[in-house]
């Protein structure tokens, strides 16, 4: 065993869901340990557009957003593969900040709140026995009363536990790749654009310090058809959209290579696995075109924190903690994920995308309605 401490809460994965949960529970007076396999700060595949839903929550956690020089995004543009587009104001809007900066800031706040953050520490297994968890990590074995799994879209634990979405047959919703760059480019500060291409879409919006995030999602077979060469795929497939052709040919790339991830799945996931409470993408991932996964990850941390605190205070049983969390999560997010999957299927088809763009030009209220279906209120 690593030390004699029994932690109240162990959190596996230090993205937005895990870090936000660690701050809330440490501030409530509990002993919290968080495992993160990387070293802060680090880059991550993400479009870096955050819905305003989360603004107040982040400020309450202690993130001084205005001083981080975030961009304020108020307009949405969507184009089809040929470049035909609509543009309209976003009902709520959002802001842009890199994950490099945001996750690092949250990690610093968590440390100040007393969270033990173990960086470069991968968790390899979690076992529940006699009301305690044994957490096997690359830094030894740790003991905790509660464990939250916030290890993102796909991790070694998903594979080890053979979670349902891992063993599912390949289908239209479970074999995507994500690619991200930071660029400099002459582009409006208050606009987020989503440009479609064959079997994918690419977003661009401003983050801090005059940088823009350029991030796209596509199918693994799109990459395979270009001999697994990202640049070739960008030239032959993405650049068929004239907006993307212009961006890729005129922008200044700030990194030599993009950050990439593969095997992204939007299939359903279990919210509790052998008493481990799943939050963020580990609980279920909304399709990125909704621009809302980060807010959902943070909001889930808030509802699970309430239940964990009640359990640690001995006000409710473990069974009630798991049930209350599952019920609240489903009430808040299940329909949003469903709409996200429906939109993803729709954007997979070129003619349906073109139809959507035409409808969006003529009936902006339809687009507002769809955005509302995938977003929630401030929390
Ligand atoms: C292409 C793309 C674009 C997107 N664009 C947007 C957008 O513009 N706006 C938006 O709101 N959302 C967007 N999303 C979704 C958003 O990125 C996620 O919903 C969000 O990052 C979820 O946060 P999380 O904390 O659950 O997971 P993550 O941020 O992925 O954090 C998980 C952490 O767990 C760590 N980890 C994994 N396994 C282990 C282990 N075994 N031990 C220790 N650590 C481990 C990882 O290193 C990682 O840091 C996008 C997603 C994709 C794929």
XYZ file of C-alpha atoms and ligand atoms in Angstrom:
432
model
C 0.000 0.000 0.000
C 1.213 3.503 -0.859
C 0.376 5.229 2.489
C -1.848 4.682 5.523
C -4.419 7.213 4.397
C -7.892 6.106 3.486
C -9.114 8.814 1.145
C -12.749 9.850 1.263
C -12.757 10.189 -2.500
C -10.418 9.046 -5.264
C -10.895 10.574 -8.716
C -9.462 8.839 -11.752
C -8.809 11.341 -14.573
C -8.060 15.034 -14.218
C -10.009 16.650 -17.058
C -12.811 19.136 -16.404
C -15.153 16.618 -14.748
C -12.532 15.218 -12.360
C -10.883 18.520 -11.467
C -14.216 20.269 -10.835
C -15.364 17.400 -8.603
C -12.085 17.425 -6.670
C -12.371 21.151 -5.893
C -15.976 20.924 -4.691
C -15.361 17.942 -2.390
C -12.028 19.215 -1.031
C -13.646 22.589 -0.247
C -16.374 20.672 1.633
C -13.613 19.285 3.888
C -12.973 15.798 2.494
C -9.671 14.027 1.806
C -9.429 13.782 -1.959
C -6.835 12.224 -4.257
C -6.866 12.704 -8.038
C -4.896 10.604 -10.522
C -3.911 12.043 -13.898
C -1.754 10.106 -16.341
C -0.364 13.261 -17.993
C 1.529 16.259 -16.597
C -0.205 19.681 -16.462
C -0.325 21.752 -18.586
C -1.017 19.669 -21.680
C -3.015 19.918 -24.913
C -6.113 17.837 -25.581
C -8.403 17.264 -28.575
C -11.360 19.585 -27.962
C -13.003 22.452 -29.871
C -12.498 24.710 -26.795
C -15.828 26.482 -27.162
C -17.625 26.476 -23.783
C -21.328 27.190 -23.507
C -22.122 30.098 -21.183
C -24.050 27.599 -19.042
C -20.775 26.980 -17.166
C -19.597 30.559 -16.688
C -20.954 31.031 -13.117
C -19.918 27.533 -12.058
C -16.313 28.053 -13.161
C -16.188 31.410 -11.387
C -17.535 29.762 -8.202
C -14.779 27.150 -8.418
C -12.314 30.039 -8.366
C -11.445 30.456 -12.052
C -11.180 34.171 -12.778
C -12.350 33.905 -16.400
C -12.032 37.597 -17.399
C -8.381 37.665 -16.265
C -7.676 34.628 -18.475
C -8.523 36.762 -21.500
C -11.203 34.410 -22.806
C -12.958 35.210 -26.090
C -16.716 35.854 -26.145
C -18.562 33.987 -28.889
C -22.022 35.098 -29.932
C -22.586 33.969 -33.539
C -22.746 30.593 -35.274
C -21.953 29.856 -38.919
C -22.548 26.430 -40.479
C -21.569 25.499 -44.037
C -22.187 22.408 -46.152
C -19.533 20.621 -48.168
C -19.885 23.080 -51.073
C -19.543 26.107 -48.799
C -23.175 27.253 -48.742
C -23.786 28.536 -45.234
C -26.137 30.143 -42.744
C -25.152 32.442 -39.922
C -27.148 33.492 -36.891
C -26.816 34.633 -33.264
C -26.381 31.884 -30.659
C -29.268 31.804 -28.145
C -26.977 31.714 -25.104
C -23.496 31.962 -26.580
C -20.219 30.907 -25.116
C -16.536 31.636 -24.588
C -13.243 30.263 -25.828
C -10.293 29.128 -23.735
C -7.684 26.454 -24.395
C -7.798 23.244 -22.380
C -4.061 23.786 -21.838
C -4.874 26.887 -19.807
C -8.219 25.924 -18.267
C -7.281 22.452 -16.991
C -3.990 23.793 -15.623
C -5.778 26.627 -13.797
C -8.259 24.179 -12.264
C -5.430 21.842 -11.215
C -3.733 24.730 -9.402
C -6.999 25.649 -7.630
C -7.493 21.998 -6.661
C -3.998 21.803 -5.149
C -4.644 24.982 -3.140
C -7.917 23.454 -1.900
C -5.927 20.488 -0.534
C -6.479 17.876 -3.253
C -3.569 15.457 -3.576
C -2.933 15.502 -7.331
C -0.794 12.673 -8.636
C 0.375 13.576 -12.131
C 1.954 11.119 -14.528
C 0.078 8.445 -12.613
C -2.033 5.971 -14.512
C -4.667 3.914 -12.733
C -4.620 0.321 -13.959
C -7.484 -1.176 -11.968
C -10.044 -0.418 -9.270
C -11.514 -3.145 -7.036
C -14.392 -2.785 -4.595
C -14.480 -4.985 -1.506
C -15.964 -4.557 1.993
C -17.095 -0.996 1.396
C -13.650 0.203 0.296
C -11.929 0.593 -3.062
C -8.400 -0.566 -3.848
C -6.947 1.634 -6.581
C -3.979 0.142 -8.388
C -1.853 2.849 -9.956
C 1.618 3.247 -11.375
C 2.501 4.903 -8.036
C 1.186 2.010 -5.921
C -2.085 1.015 -4.296
C -4.425 3.582 -2.730
C -7.566 3.116 -0.614
C -10.742 5.213 -0.819
C -14.352 5.129 0.358
C -15.748 6.475 -2.932
C -14.297 6.432 -6.469
C -15.323 8.630 -9.390
C -14.323 7.613 -12.910
C -13.633 10.744 -14.948
C -11.181 9.165 -17.365
C -12.718 10.589 -20.525
C -13.784 9.159 -23.867
C -11.789 5.952 -23.846
C -9.190 4.688 -21.401
C -7.237 1.595 -20.449
C -9.869 0.978 -17.727
C -12.692 0.855 -20.277
C -10.734 -1.823 -22.132
C -9.774 -3.720 -18.970
C -13.384 -3.742 -17.740
C -14.701 -4.606 -21.227
C -17.288 -1.847 -20.955
C -20.212 -2.335 -23.325
C -19.176 0.418 -25.757
C -15.721 -1.203 -26.094
C -17.006 -4.632 -27.018
C -19.792 -3.264 -29.249
C -19.419 -4.012 -32.973
C -18.161 -1.120 -35.081
C -21.097 1.056 -36.112
C -21.724 4.551 -37.451
C -21.459 6.084 -33.993
C -18.374 4.465 -32.534
C -15.357 4.822 -34.799
C -14.476 8.502 -35.082
C -11.163 10.329 -34.892
C -10.513 13.854 -33.606
C -7.751 16.240 -34.751
C -6.857 19.642 -33.277
C -4.514 22.537 -34.075
C -3.913 25.968 -32.611
C -3.562 28.503 -35.391
C -3.330 32.211 -36.095
C -5.830 33.373 -38.666
C -7.791 36.450 -39.650
C -11.197 35.490 -38.291
C -13.909 37.291 -36.252
C -13.479 37.042 -32.461
C -17.157 36.452 -31.755
C -17.896 33.747 -34.336
C -17.801 29.966 -34.165
C -17.928 28.287 -37.567
C -18.694 24.658 -38.239
C -17.685 23.626 -41.755
C -18.857 20.272 -43.063
C -16.883 17.983 -45.335
C -17.425 14.419 -46.500
C -18.008 12.327 -43.338
C -17.000 15.042 -40.895
C -17.021 18.627 -39.694
C -14.408 21.118 -38.600
C -14.909 23.919 -36.059
C -12.975 27.149 -35.726
C -13.263 29.701 -32.908
C -11.015 31.979 -30.910
C -9.368 30.995 -27.637
C -7.074 33.247 -25.572
C -4.082 35.346 -26.751
C -5.052 35.819 -30.421
C -5.009 32.087 -31.020
C -7.736 30.070 -32.730
C -8.693 26.460 -32.180
C -9.183 24.460 -35.372
C -10.599 21.056 -34.539
C -12.356 18.393 -36.542
C -14.116 15.078 -36.172
C -14.275 12.489 -38.923
C -14.603 8.759 -39.420
C -11.642 6.413 -39.176
C -12.316 5.178 -42.733
C -11.916 8.728 -44.094
C -8.373 8.692 -42.757
C -7.729 5.139 -43.989
C -8.871 6.101 -47.484
C -6.011 8.666 -47.546
C -3.391 6.078 -46.454
C -3.632 7.270 -42.846
C -1.999 10.562 -43.839
C -3.689 13.460 -42.044
C -2.297 16.175 -44.350
C -3.417 14.289 -47.448
C -6.907 13.887 -46.000
C -7.042 17.625 -45.231
C -6.002 18.473 -48.777
C -8.244 16.023 -50.580
C -11.327 15.756 -48.359
C -11.563 18.718 -45.974
C -10.434 21.257 -48.565
C -13.333 20.341 -50.862
C -15.203 22.845 -48.680
C -13.966 26.284 -49.882
C -14.026 27.730 -46.344
C -11.718 24.992 -45.096
C -9.495 25.267 -48.165
C -8.994 28.949 -47.351
C -8.327 28.316 -43.660
C -5.848 25.468 -44.233
C -3.974 27.335 -46.956
C -3.819 30.768 -45.244
C -3.494 30.051 -41.520
C -0.302 29.956 -39.502
C -0.076 26.598 -37.750
C 1.311 27.035 -34.252
C 2.358 23.393 -33.795
C 4.315 21.106 -36.084
C 1.858 18.259 -35.545
C -1.783 18.248 -34.422
C -3.090 16.548 -31.286
C -5.166 13.509 -32.277
C -7.401 10.850 -30.767
C -9.054 7.792 -32.265
C -11.813 5.278 -31.560
C -14.254 7.891 -30.276
C -17.641 6.395 -29.477
C -20.988 8.101 -28.919
C -22.650 4.860 -27.812
C -24.470 4.669 -24.467
C -22.393 3.943 -21.344
C -23.254 2.741 -17.829
C -23.245 5.476 -15.183
C -22.060 3.179 -12.400
C -19.575 0.331 -12.925
C -18.977 -1.879 -9.880
C -19.831 1.086 -7.575
C -17.498 3.491 -9.429
C -19.473 6.647 -10.286
C -18.842 7.718 -13.874
C -18.813 11.398 -14.835
C -18.000 13.440 -17.938
C -17.236 11.578 -21.154
C -16.719 8.364 -19.139
C -20.484 8.471 -18.441
C -21.494 9.242 -22.029
C -20.271 11.585 -24.709
C -22.370 14.130 -26.546
C -21.401 14.656 -30.175
C -18.988 17.619 -30.501
C -21.166 19.483 -32.997
C -23.385 20.342 -29.991
C -20.443 22.266 -28.465
C -21.544 21.238 -25.018
C -19.524 18.273 -23.719
C -17.421 20.390 -21.371
C -20.457 21.988 -19.735
C -22.062 18.580 -19.321
C -18.878 17.195 -17.739
C -18.764 20.068 -15.244
C -22.492 19.940 -14.527
C -22.255 16.175 -13.842
C -19.455 16.892 -11.351
C -21.821 19.202 -9.488
C -24.657 16.682 -9.187
C -22.349 13.826 -8.226
C -20.558 16.040 -5.646
C -23.891 16.657 -3.862
C -24.579 12.923 -3.618
C -21.028 11.976 -2.604
C -21.067 14.578 0.184
C -24.392 13.227 1.504
C -22.938 9.690 1.477
C -19.715 10.713 3.221
C -21.800 12.637 5.796
C -23.698 9.362 6.339
C -27.001 10.979 5.410
C -27.660 8.451 2.621
C -26.539 4.888 1.793
C -24.221 3.956 -1.073
C -27.177 2.490 -2.917
C -29.109 5.780 -2.599
C -26.047 7.791 -3.704
C -25.738 5.686 -6.868
C -29.471 5.776 -7.604
C -29.913 9.517 -6.970
C -26.945 10.324 -9.192
C -28.175 8.046 -12.003
C -31.693 9.504 -11.862
C -30.479 13.110 -11.885
C -27.981 12.464 -14.678
C -30.628 10.832 -16.869
C -33.089 13.641 -16.223
C -30.539 16.289 -17.178
C -28.604 14.691 -20.001
C -30.257 11.593 -21.539
C -32.366 13.561 -24.021
C -29.509 15.875 -24.950
C -27.338 12.875 -25.845
C -30.154 11.407 -27.896
C -30.581 14.638 -29.879
C -26.801 14.839 -30.299
C -26.738 11.321 -31.813
C -29.608 12.198 -34.113
C -27.784 15.334 -35.314
C -24.570 13.371 -35.818
C -26.414 10.885 -38.085
C -27.978 13.763 -39.960
C -24.616 15.493 -40.531
C -23.175 12.178 -41.791
C -25.331 12.594 -44.866
C -24.305 15.262 -47.379
C -27.745 15.885 -48.781
C -29.351 16.120 -45.338
C -26.634 18.599 -44.281
C -27.377 20.717 -47.340
C -31.081 20.535 -46.578
C -30.406 21.613 -42.972
C -28.348 24.599 -44.143
C -31.136 25.664 -46.517
C -33.727 25.293 -43.758
C -31.423 27.179 -41.378
C -31.243 30.100 -43.818
C -35.017 30.288 -44.169
C -36.088 29.274 -40.644
C -33.547 30.443 -38.041
C -35.987 29.493 -35.272
C -35.530 25.812 -36.244
C -31.788 26.061 -35.546
C -32.440 27.862 -32.239
C -34.813 25.063 -31.274
C -32.190 22.382 -32.068
C -29.529 24.237 -30.083
C -31.886 24.478 -27.105
C -32.521 20.710 -27.284
C -28.811 20.013 -26.756
C -28.098 22.705 -24.146
C -29.200 23.295 -20.564
C -29.533 26.226 -18.194
C -26.789 27.881 -16.203
C -25.986 25.773 -13.132
C -13.226 16.638 -31.775
C -13.887 17.082 -30.494
C -14.256 18.414 -30.335
C -14.911 18.842 -29.169
N -15.271 20.149 -29.029
C -15.931 20.580 -27.925
C -16.295 21.941 -27.768
O -15.988 22.821 -28.598
N -17.014 22.290 -26.660
C -17.354 21.377 -25.698
O -17.993 21.764 -24.698
N -16.963 20.079 -25.806
C -16.258 19.650 -26.883
N -15.860 18.353 -26.984
C -16.148 17.433 -25.866
C -15.216 17.682 -24.674
O -13.886 17.690 -25.092
C -15.423 16.616 -23.612
O -16.807 16.419 -23.394
C -14.746 16.976 -22.290
O -13.362 17.095 -22.473
C -15.035 15.924 -21.237
O -14.244 16.149 -20.083
P -13.830 14.927 -19.151
O -13.276 15.535 -17.904
O -14.945 13.963 -19.039
O -12.707 14.144 -19.962
P -11.255 14.601 -20.398
O -11.119 16.060 -20.469
O -10.922 13.782 -21.604
O -10.328 14.110 -19.184
C -10.060 12.762 -18.923
C -8.687 12.690 -18.264
O -8.462 11.382 -17.746
C -7.089 11.060 -17.921
N -7.008 9.593 -17.856
C -7.551 8.683 -18.723
N -7.306 7.426 -18.279
C -6.622 7.543 -17.119
C -6.098 6.581 -16.189
N -6.259 5.270 -16.364
N -5.427 7.048 -15.113
C -5.258 8.390 -14.918
N -5.724 9.324 -15.763
C -6.416 8.904 -16.829
C -6.749 11.673 -19.280
O -5.371 11.891 -19.432
C -7.562 12.962 -19.252
O -6.812 14.075 -18.791
C -15.180 17.900 -28.128
C -14.775 16.570 -28.273
C -14.137 16.158 -29.436
C -13.718 14.723 -29.567
